[in-house]
Amino acid sequence: MTNPVNHQPPPGDSPETAPAETAPAGTALLTDRYELTMLQAALRSGAASRQGVFEVFARHLPHGRRYGVVAGTGRLLDAVERFRFGPADLEFLDRAGIVDAPTLAFLESYRFGGSIWGYPEGDCYFPGSPILVVEGTFAEAVLLETVALSILNHDCAIASAASRMVTAAGDRPLIEMGSRRTHEFAAVASARAAYIAGFASTSNLRAACEYGVPSAGTSAHAFTLVHDSERDAFAAQLDALGTGTTLLVDTYDVPRAVRTAVEMAGPGLGAVRIDSGDLPVLARQVRALLDELGAVSTRIVLTGDLDEYSIAALGAVPVDGYGVGTSLVTGSGAPTAALVYKLVARSSGAAGAGELRPVAKRSVGKPGRGGRKWAVRHLDVHGTALSERVSLSPPETGPRDRELLVPLVVGGEVVGREAASAARARHRQALAELPPYALQLSRGYPAIPTVFEPNGEEL
């Protein structure tokens, strides 16, 4: 027996052909080749066993933005736990001649056994903020560079853009609906990052399943077009989903569709969605028409190539929510957070012997600051952030200082995992802590300076 819709055997008909459940795939090959070639050379020189400290930070914020949002930490912790070289990975590396036999032997038993500190998800960051600190041997810590940057650069960029959109929307909820505009797995990560930054829901069901992000969605234009008339399409949707559903009214003629929708659903119709046309003009016309027809509680949702600027421009228009896709999943013009992963300290002797000493490159345009960092956010008497203070020793905090780095991994064991909802709540608190001008959409400077102590240099 086959399913008449997709011509596939229904679930359970052929259990012997159903794919078996498998453990999540390893993450070790989500890396650049030079991580492994560095490892091979370091194993030969003896430097592989030196203790080291790597830090993730941004030299600048993109496009004159005033703050960044930390996101992706939870996904990174999952990736670190699964960073294993399995038999197939090792066979590939051997067959391709990428590393030698001693390096393969090292990779076969690789497990990250160091410690990681970081800014918790949802917090804000600024240029120079050490949002992740990785301590371990050079060998075990250097291998995490690519996967850490892949996750954090993407998720921080999406969350930073999403936060600005949420600010622009005010009290109106936002739906993340960009899955079809990006890679299928980037879509899931984008939905999670947007939720942390304040989006109300997502169209992506994998994000709802894996991370508990509320899901939303009703129908597209294709649903209207497959029926003989708009009236037939509305009738089918109302029969299946109830009068609280959202009807798409811009397939043909918007005013006629609105009249048909209210006629069929009554004044209790949940919402109408407008996806094209002159949105401010149409929204005002539709609101007036809904009120005239007695559907005063029916909401209006706008979608269609929105970003933070167009959302802000719609602030005076009588609508109730927005759906955002392309601009969200591409970081609204800043698809990467420009984060880097740099060695800032190492031991001087073999096998980790000797004190950690600062190291930094002196490249023109890309200078570094050596030494393991600690960071606090200094607040005024009203609880408003004044500066990000970064030091080379554990800070002596005062009553108006908030320590920013928290333990995420200790001795190879994850200790900092939390739900996306906790990061979402933290982001609300972090935004409330920033000075009001931090929320402006115009190009500007970071909302607070990053001060490097003890010399007081500002970035």
Short mmCIF file of C-alpha atoms in Angstrom, two decimals:
data_model
loop_
_atom_site.label_atom_id
_atom_site.label_comp_id
_atom_site.label_asym_id
_atom_site.label_seq_id
_atom_site.Cartn_x
_atom_site.Cartn_y
_atom_site.Cartn_z
CA MET A 1 0.00 0.00 0.00
CA THR A 2 1.34 3.45 -0.88
CA ASN A 3 0.62 6.93 0.36
CA PRO A 4 -1.53 8.60 -2.35
CA VAL A 5 0.04 11.99 -1.75
CA ASN A 6 3.74 11.26 -2.20
CA HIS A 7 3.59 7.67 -3.51
CA GLN A 8 5.85 6.42 -0.71
CA PRO A 9 5.17 3.49 1.62
CA PRO A 10 3.63 4.79 4.84
CA PRO A 11 5.72 4.62 8.00
CA GLY A 12 5.83 1.11 9.39
CA ASP A 13 5.00 -0.72 6.14
CA SER A 14 8.60 -1.75 5.51
CA PRO A 15 10.48 -1.64 8.80
CA GLU A 16 13.41 -3.54 7.36
CA THR A 17 14.07 -0.63 4.96
CA ALA A 18 13.61 2.17 7.51
CA PRO A 19 16.83 3.98 8.43
CA ALA A 20 18.10 3.04 11.85
CA GLU A 21 18.48 5.76 14.47
CA THR A 22 22.08 6.84 14.70
CA ALA A 23 24.09 8.92 17.11
CA PRO A 24 24.78 12.53 16.09
CA ALA A 25 27.62 12.75 13.61
CA GLY A 26 31.07 13.64 14.87
CA THR A 27 32.33 17.18 14.34
CA ALA A 28 36.09 16.60 14.02
CA LEU A 29 36.20 17.02 10.24
CA LEU A 30 34.37 20.34 10.43
CA THR A 31 37.80 21.90 10.39
CA ASP A 32 40.49 23.34 8.17
CA ARG A 33 43.35 21.19 6.97
CA TYR A 34 45.98 23.44 8.49
CA GLU A 35 44.76 22.64 12.00
CA LEU A 36 45.94 19.06 11.42
CA THR A 37 49.16 19.97 9.63
CA MET A 38 50.03 22.32 12.51
CA LEU A 39 49.33 19.47 14.91
CA GLN A 40 51.63 17.12 13.00
CA ALA A 41 54.48 19.61 13.04
CA ALA A 42 53.90 20.48 16.71
CA LEU A 43 54.00 16.81 17.67
CA ARG A 44 57.40 16.56 16.00
CA SER A 45 58.78 19.72 17.62
CA GLY A 46 57.40 18.96 21.07
CA ALA A 47 55.29 22.15 21.14
CA ALA A 48 52.07 20.13 21.00
CA SER A 49 52.25 19.46 24.73
CA ARG A 50 52.81 23.07 25.74
CA GLN A 51 49.95 24.58 27.70
CA GLY A 52 48.22 27.36 25.83
CA VAL A 53 45.37 29.83 26.06
CA PHE A 54 43.29 30.75 23.03
CA GLU A 55 40.71 33.54 23.01
CA VAL A 56 37.82 34.40 20.72
CA PHE A 57 37.15 38.11 20.22
CA ALA A 58 36.17 40.66 17.59
CA ARG A 59 38.51 43.48 16.65
CA HIS A 60 35.51 45.57 15.60
CA LEU A 61 31.74 45.43 15.26
CA PRO A 62 30.34 45.26 11.72
CA HIS A 63 28.73 48.15 9.89
CA GLY A 64 28.97 50.69 12.67
CA ARG A 65 26.80 48.66 15.02
CA ARG A 66 26.80 49.50 18.70
CA TYR A 67 26.88 46.04 20.29
CA GLY A 68 27.09 42.36 19.40
CA VAL A 69 25.13 39.44 20.85
CA VAL A 70 26.75 36.21 22.04
CA ALA A 71 25.00 33.20 20.52
CA GLY A 72 26.00 29.69 19.54
CA THR A 73 27.63 28.75 22.83
CA GLY A 74 25.22 25.89 23.44
CA ARG A 75 25.78 24.53 19.94
CA LEU A 76 29.54 24.85 20.42
CA LEU A 77 29.43 22.82 23.63
CA ASP A 78 27.58 20.08 21.77
CA ALA A 79 30.22 20.21 19.03
CA VAL A 80 33.10 19.96 21.50
CA GLU A 81 31.53 16.88 23.08
CA ARG A 82 31.25 15.24 19.65
CA PHE A 83 34.72 16.29 18.46
CA ARG A 84 35.99 12.75 17.84
CA PHE A 85 37.90 11.17 14.97
CA GLY A 86 36.08 7.96 14.13
CA PRO A 87 37.38 5.08 12.00
CA ALA A 88 35.99 6.56 8.77
CA ASP A 89 37.56 9.96 9.55
CA LEU A 90 40.95 8.42 10.26
CA GLU A 91 40.77 6.23 7.15
CA PHE A 92 40.08 9.32 5.03
CA LEU A 93 42.96 11.27 6.56
CA ASP A 94 45.30 8.34 5.99
CA ARG A 95 44.15 7.64 2.45
CA ALA A 96 44.38 11.32 1.48
CA GLY A 97 47.87 11.60 2.96
CA ILE A 98 46.88 14.60 5.07
CA VAL A 99 48.77 13.58 8.22
CA ASP A 100 51.34 10.93 9.18
CA ALA A 101 50.96 7.81 11.30
CA PRO A 102 51.93 9.37 14.67
CA THR A 103 49.37 12.15 14.13
CA LEU A 104 46.69 9.62 13.23
CA ALA A 105 47.45 7.78 16.46
CA PHE A 106 47.05 11.03 18.41
CA LEU A 107 43.77 11.83 16.69
CA GLU A 108 42.37 8.36 17.29
CA SER A 109 42.34 8.96 21.05
CA TYR A 110 41.64 12.71 20.91
CA ARG A 111 39.32 14.09 23.55
CA PHE A 112 39.34 17.71 24.62
CA GLY A 113 40.46 17.62 28.23
CA GLY A 114 40.99 21.32 28.88
CA SER A 115 38.74 24.05 30.20
CA ILE A 116 36.64 26.72 28.50
CA TRP A 117 35.23 29.94 29.88
CA GLY A 118 32.94 32.28 27.99
CA TYR A 119 30.41 35.06 28.02
CA PRO A 120 27.06 33.32 28.56
CA GLU A 121 24.67 33.20 25.62
CA GLY A 122 22.45 36.22 25.23
CA ASP A 123 24.92 38.65 26.77
CA CYS A 124 26.27 41.54 24.72
CA TYR A 125 29.86 42.01 23.64
CA PHE A 126 32.05 44.78 22.24
CA PRO A 127 35.37 45.08 20.37
CA GLY A 128 38.05 43.20 22.27
CA SER A 129 35.63 41.33 24.55
CA PRO A 130 37.14 37.87 25.24
CA ILE A 131 33.86 36.05 24.65
CA LEU A 132 35.55 32.61 24.76
CA VAL A 133 38.73 31.51 26.57
CA VAL A 134 40.07 28.02 25.81
CA GLU A 135 42.80 26.51 28.00
CA GLY A 136 44.58 23.24 27.28
CA THR A 137 47.58 21.87 25.51
CA PHE A 138 48.32 23.46 22.16
CA ALA A 139 47.41 20.20 20.46
CA GLU A 140 43.97 19.83 21.96
CA ALA A 141 43.01 23.52 21.86
CA VAL A 142 44.18 24.39 18.35
CA LEU A 143 41.96 21.70 16.82
CA LEU A 144 38.83 23.50 18.04
CA GLU A 145 39.57 26.75 16.20
CA THR A 146 37.63 26.20 13.00
CA VAL A 147 34.49 24.65 14.45
CA ALA A 148 34.37 27.28 17.22
CA LEU A 149 34.60 30.13 14.73
CA SER A 150 32.16 28.49 12.31
CA ILE A 151 29.49 28.31 14.99
CA LEU A 152 30.13 31.57 16.82
CA ASN A 153 30.68 33.75 13.76
CA HIS A 154 27.39 32.59 12.28
CA ASP A 155 25.21 32.57 15.36
CA CYS A 156 26.54 35.84 16.81
CA ALA A 157 25.95 37.55 13.46
CA ILE A 158 22.36 36.30 13.26
CA ALA A 159 21.57 37.14 16.89
CA SER A 160 23.10 40.61 16.56
CA ALA A 161 20.92 41.38 13.54
CA ALA A 162 17.86 39.82 15.17
CA SER A 163 18.29 41.93 18.30
CA ARG A 164 18.15 45.11 16.23
CA MET A 165 14.99 43.89 14.50
CA VAL A 166 13.35 43.13 17.84
CA THR A 167 14.22 46.63 19.05
CA ALA A 168 12.77 48.13 15.86
CA ALA A 169 9.56 46.12 16.25
CA GLY A 170 8.90 47.28 19.79
CA ASP A 171 6.10 45.23 21.34
CA ARG A 172 5.12 43.59 18.05
CA PRO A 173 6.17 39.93 17.76
CA LEU A 174 8.53 38.70 15.07
CA ILE A 175 8.41 35.35 13.26
CA GLU A 176 11.68 33.91 11.90
CA MET A 177 10.94 32.48 8.45
CA GLY A 178 14.25 32.37 6.58
CA SER A 179 14.76 28.62 6.18
CA ARG A 180 14.39 28.66 2.41
CA ARG A 181 16.96 31.42 2.06
CA THR A 182 19.96 29.64 3.58
CA HIS A 183 21.62 26.26 4.08
CA GLU A 184 19.29 23.75 5.69
CA PHE A 185 21.34 23.45 8.89
CA ALA A 186 22.15 27.16 9.01
CA ALA A 187 18.38 27.64 9.03
CA VAL A 188 18.08 25.72 12.29
CA ALA A 189 20.94 27.63 13.89
CA SER A 190 19.47 30.93 12.68
CA ALA A 191 16.10 30.16 14.22
CA ARG A 192 17.75 29.37 17.55
CA ALA A 193 19.88 32.53 17.49
CA ALA A 194 16.90 34.70 16.55
CA TYR A 195 14.86 33.25 19.41
CA ILE A 196 17.64 34.06 21.87
CA ALA A 197 17.65 37.64 20.58
CA GLY A 198 13.91 38.02 21.09
CA PHE A 199 12.04 36.64 18.06
CA ALA A 200 8.75 35.10 19.18
CA SER A 201 8.68 32.04 16.92
CA THR A 202 10.09 30.26 13.87
CA SER A 203 8.72 28.48 10.85
CA ASN A 204 11.49 25.85 11.16
CA LEU A 205 10.30 22.61 12.73
CA ARG A 206 13.78 21.22 13.40
CA ALA A 207 14.52 24.28 15.57
CA ALA A 208 11.24 23.72 17.39
CA CYS A 209 12.06 20.05 17.94
CA GLU A 210 15.70 20.40 18.99
CA TYR A 211 15.68 23.70 20.88
CA GLY A 212 12.09 24.29 21.94
CA VAL A 213 11.63 27.40 19.81
CA PRO A 214 7.88 28.07 19.39
CA SER A 215 6.76 27.33 15.82
CA ALA A 216 4.33 29.23 13.60
CA GLY A 217 2.99 29.02 10.06
CA THR A 218 -0.21 28.46 8.11
CA SER A 219 -0.14 28.69 4.30
CA ALA A 220 1.61 30.09 1.23
CA HIS A 221 0.28 31.41 -2.08
CA ALA A 222 0.56 27.92 -3.55
CA PHE A 223 -2.24 26.77 -1.24
CA THR A 224 -4.57 29.39 -2.67
CA LEU A 225 -3.49 28.68 -6.24
CA VAL A 226 -4.05 24.92 -6.00
CA HIS A 227 -7.73 25.49 -5.19
CA ASP A 228 -10.32 26.52 -7.74
CA SER A 229 -10.92 29.82 -5.99
CA GLU A 230 -9.67 31.90 -3.09
CA ARG A 231 -12.96 31.19 -1.35
CA ASP A 232 -12.35 27.44 -1.63
CA ALA A 233 -8.83 27.85 -0.25
CA PHE A 234 -10.03 29.89 2.72
CA ALA A 235 -12.79 27.37 3.41
CA ALA A 236 -10.31 24.49 3.44
CA GLN A 237 -7.90 26.30 5.76
CA LEU A 238 -10.61 27.40 8.14
CA ASP A 239 -12.02 23.88 8.25
CA ALA A 240 -8.59 22.41 9.04
CA LEU A 241 -7.15 25.06 11.35
CA GLY A 242 -10.12 26.97 12.78
CA THR A 243 -11.05 30.63 12.70
CA GLY A 244 -8.02 31.60 14.74
CA THR A 245 -5.78 30.91 11.74
CA THR A 246 -3.97 33.49 9.60
CA LEU A 247 -5.27 33.88 6.04
CA LEU A 248 -2.97 35.10 3.26
CA VAL A 249 -4.87 37.86 1.45
CA ASP A 250 -2.55 39.16 -1.29
CA THR A 251 -2.71 36.38 -3.88
CA TYR A 252 -5.18 38.25 -6.10
CA ASP A 253 -7.05 41.33 -4.86
CA VAL A 254 -6.40 42.32 -1.25
CA PRO A 255 -9.67 44.14 -0.37
CA ARG A 256 -11.78 41.39 -1.94
CA ALA A 257 -9.78 38.73 -0.09
CA VAL A 258 -10.25 40.53 3.23
CA ARG A 259 -14.00 40.75 2.70
CA THR A 260 -14.15 37.07 1.78
CA ALA A 261 -12.04 36.11 4.80
CA VAL A 262 -14.26 37.95 7.28
CA GLU A 263 -17.43 36.73 5.60
CA MET A 264 -16.29 33.13 5.96
CA ALA A 265 -14.53 33.24 9.35
CA GLY A 266 -16.59 35.91 11.03
CA PRO A 267 -15.24 38.74 13.19
CA GLY A 268 -13.20 36.23 15.20
CA LEU A 269 -10.71 35.65 12.37
CA GLY A 270 -7.27 35.39 13.92
CA ALA A 271 -5.16 37.31 11.44
CA VAL A 272 -4.50 38.21 7.84
CA ARG A 273 -1.06 38.25 6.23
CA ILE A 274 0.16 40.64 3.54
CA ASP A 275 3.34 39.59 1.75
CA SER A 276 3.65 42.03 -1.14
CA GLY A 277 2.80 45.45 -2.48
CA ASP A 278 3.06 48.83 -0.80
CA LEU A 279 2.92 47.45 2.74
CA PRO A 280 2.25 50.72 4.65
CA VAL A 281 -0.59 51.70 2.31
CA LEU A 282 -2.11 48.22 2.18
CA ALA A 283 -1.88 47.75 5.94
CA ARG A 284 -3.78 50.96 6.61
CA GLN A 285 -6.44 50.03 4.05
CA VAL A 286 -6.82 46.54 5.47
CA ARG A 287 -7.05 47.79 9.05
CA ALA A 288 -9.79 50.21 8.09
CA LEU A 289 -11.64 47.51 6.19
CA LEU A 290 -11.36 44.97 9.01
CA ASP A 291 -12.72 47.51 11.49
CA GLU A 292 -15.55 48.38 9.10
CA LEU A 293 -16.46 44.70 8.84
CA GLY A 294 -16.47 44.30 12.63
CA ALA A 295 -13.22 42.27 12.78
CA VAL A 296 -11.63 44.73 15.15
CA SER A 297 -9.55 42.08 16.90
CA THR A 298 -8.22 40.46 13.71
CA ARG A 299 -4.48 41.01 13.55
CA ILE A 300 -2.39 42.06 10.55
CA VAL A 301 0.96 40.37 9.92
CA LEU A 302 3.38 41.80 7.37
CA THR A 303 6.06 39.78 5.57
CA GLY A 304 8.18 40.28 2.46
CA ASP A 305 11.86 41.30 2.48
CA LEU A 306 11.70 43.14 5.79
CA ASP A 307 14.76 44.23 7.79
CA GLU A 308 15.30 46.38 10.86
CA TYR A 309 15.03 49.61 8.90
CA SER A 310 11.78 48.78 7.12
CA ILE A 311 10.35 47.44 10.38
CA ALA A 312 11.22 50.71 12.12
CA ALA A 313 9.59 52.65 9.27
CA LEU A 314 6.38 50.67 9.85
CA GLY A 315 6.22 51.70 13.48
CA ALA A 316 3.28 54.09 12.96
CA VAL A 317 1.37 51.70 10.70
CA PRO A 318 -1.49 49.75 12.36
CA VAL A 319 -0.07 46.22 12.19
CA ASP A 320 0.45 43.54 14.79
CA GLY A 321 3.52 41.54 13.82
CA TYR A 322 6.16 40.80 11.22
CA GLY A 323 7.76 37.83 9.52
CA VAL A 324 11.43 38.16 8.58
CA GLY A 325 13.43 35.84 6.35
CA THR A 326 16.31 36.76 4.07
CA SER A 327 17.71 39.69 6.02
CA LEU A 328 17.66 37.69 9.26
CA VAL A 329 19.48 34.59 8.02
CA THR A 330 22.11 36.71 6.24
CA GLY A 331 22.83 38.89 9.26
CA SER A 332 21.14 41.89 7.63
CA GLY A 333 24.26 42.80 5.68
CA ALA A 334 26.75 41.40 8.19
CA PRO A 335 26.77 37.61 7.66
CA THR A 336 29.76 37.09 9.97
CA ALA A 337 30.63 38.55 13.34
CA ALA A 338 34.32 38.82 12.31
CA LEU A 339 35.42 36.86 15.38
CA VAL A 340 38.95 35.45 15.55
CA TYR A 341 40.52 32.62 17.62
CA LYS A 342 44.02 33.59 18.73
CA LEU A 343 46.74 32.09 20.92
CA VAL A 344 47.38 34.67 23.66
CA ALA A 345 49.57 32.74 26.12
CA ARG A 346 51.69 29.58 26.25
CA SER A 347 54.04 27.77 28.57
CA SER A 348 57.74 28.01 27.81
CA GLY A 349 58.83 24.46 28.59
CA ALA A 350 58.00 21.06 27.17
CA ALA A 351 55.05 19.06 28.50
CA GLY A 352 53.45 22.21 29.87
CA ALA A 353 56.31 23.12 32.17
CA GLY A 354 56.92 26.73 33.10
CA GLU A 355 54.62 29.70 33.63
CA LEU A 356 52.28 30.89 30.92
CA ARG A 357 53.73 33.85 29.09
CA PRO A 358 51.82 36.28 26.86
CA VAL A 359 52.19 35.96 23.08
CA ALA A 360 50.73 38.13 20.33
CA LYS A 361 51.33 38.79 16.67
CA ARG A 362 52.31 42.24 15.48
CA SER A 363 50.87 42.15 11.97
CA VAL A 364 49.99 45.54 10.49
CA GLY A 365 46.24 46.03 10.83
CA LYS A 366 45.81 42.91 12.95
CA PRO A 367 47.73 43.46 16.17
CA GLY A 368 47.00 41.24 19.15
CA ARG A 369 47.04 41.66 22.91
CA GLY A 370 48.88 38.87 24.68
CA GLY A 371 47.93 37.28 27.97
CA ARG A 372 44.94 35.43 29.36
CA LYS A 373 42.09 37.91 29.90
CA TRP A 374 39.34 38.46 32.43
CA ALA A 375 36.46 40.86 31.88
CA VAL A 376 33.89 42.79 33.87
CA ARG A 377 31.17 45.24 32.87
CA HIS A 378 31.34 48.39 34.96
CA LEU A 379 27.97 49.98 35.78
CA ASP A 380 26.89 53.35 37.15
CA VAL A 381 24.75 53.82 40.25
CA HIS A 382 21.61 53.27 38.15
CA GLY A 383 22.81 49.96 36.76
CA THR A 384 23.66 51.32 33.30
CA ALA A 385 26.81 50.00 31.66
CA LEU A 386 29.71 52.45 31.47
CA SER A 387 32.55 50.30 30.14
CA GLU A 388 33.88 46.84 29.41
CA ARG A 389 37.04 46.40 31.49
CA VAL A 390 39.51 43.72 30.39
CA SER A 391 42.48 42.77 32.57
CA LEU A 392 45.37 40.28 32.62
CA SER A 393 44.58 39.01 36.10
CA PRO A 394 41.40 38.08 37.97
CA PRO A 395 39.63 41.38 38.71
CA GLU A 396 38.87 42.78 42.12
CA THR A 397 35.22 43.49 41.49
CA GLY A 398 33.27 46.24 43.17
CA PRO A 399 29.53 46.46 43.83
CA ARG A 400 28.98 47.98 40.39
CA ASP A 401 30.98 45.41 38.42
CA ARG A 402 29.54 42.35 36.72
CA GLU A 403 31.92 39.51 35.91
CA LEU A 404 31.38 38.32 32.37
CA LEU A 405 33.24 35.02 31.96
CA VAL A 406 31.58 31.87 33.30
CA PRO A 407 32.86 28.26 33.25
CA LEU A 408 31.56 26.26 30.29
CA VAL A 409 33.90 23.24 30.27
CA VAL A 410 36.05 22.11 33.21
CA GLY A 411 38.59 19.33 32.73
CA GLY A 412 36.89 18.26 29.51
CA GLU A 413 33.42 18.05 31.07
CA VAL A 414 30.65 20.41 29.97
CA VAL A 415 29.31 22.36 32.95
CA GLY A 416 27.72 25.40 31.29
CA ARG A 417 24.91 23.98 29.18
CA GLU A 418 21.55 25.74 29.46
CA ALA A 419 18.29 26.09 27.55
CA ALA A 420 17.82 28.66 24.81
CA SER A 421 15.05 30.20 26.90
CA ALA A 422 17.58 31.07 29.62
CA ALA A 423 19.79 32.82 27.06
CA ARG A 424 16.72 34.67 25.76
CA ALA A 425 15.93 36.00 29.23
CA ARG A 426 19.57 36.99 29.72
CA HIS A 427 19.56 38.98 26.50
CA ARG A 428 16.61 41.05 27.68
CA GLN A 429 18.53 41.86 30.85
CA ALA A 430 21.74 42.66 28.96
CA LEU A 431 19.95 45.08 26.64
CA ALA A 432 18.27 46.81 29.56
CA GLU A 433 21.72 47.37 31.05
CA LEU A 434 23.03 49.29 28.02
CA PRO A 435 22.72 53.07 27.62
CA PRO A 436 19.70 54.14 25.53
CA TYR A 437 21.75 55.16 22.48
CA ALA A 438 22.94 51.56 22.15
CA LEU A 439 19.54 50.74 20.65
CA GLN A 440 19.75 53.30 17.85
CA LEU A 441 19.78 51.78 14.35
CA SER A 442 21.99 54.46 12.82
CA ARG A 443 25.68 53.83 12.29
CA GLY A 444 27.73 54.75 15.31
CA TYR A 445 30.41 53.74 17.75
CA PRO A 446 30.23 50.86 20.26
CA ALA A 447 27.77 51.70 23.01
CA ILE A 448 30.47 51.45 25.69
CA PRO A 449 34.27 51.51 25.41
CA THR A 450 36.44 48.48 26.03
CA VAL A 451 39.16 49.49 28.50
CA PHE A 452 42.29 47.37 28.75
CA GLU A 453 43.87 47.48 32.19
CA PRO A 454 46.18 48.33 33.82
CA ASN A 455 47.12 51.01 31.27
CA GLY A 456 43.55 52.13 30.60
CA GLU A 457 43.87 51.91 26.82
CA GLU A 458 40.49 52.13 25.09
CA LEU A 459 39.41 50.28 21.98
#
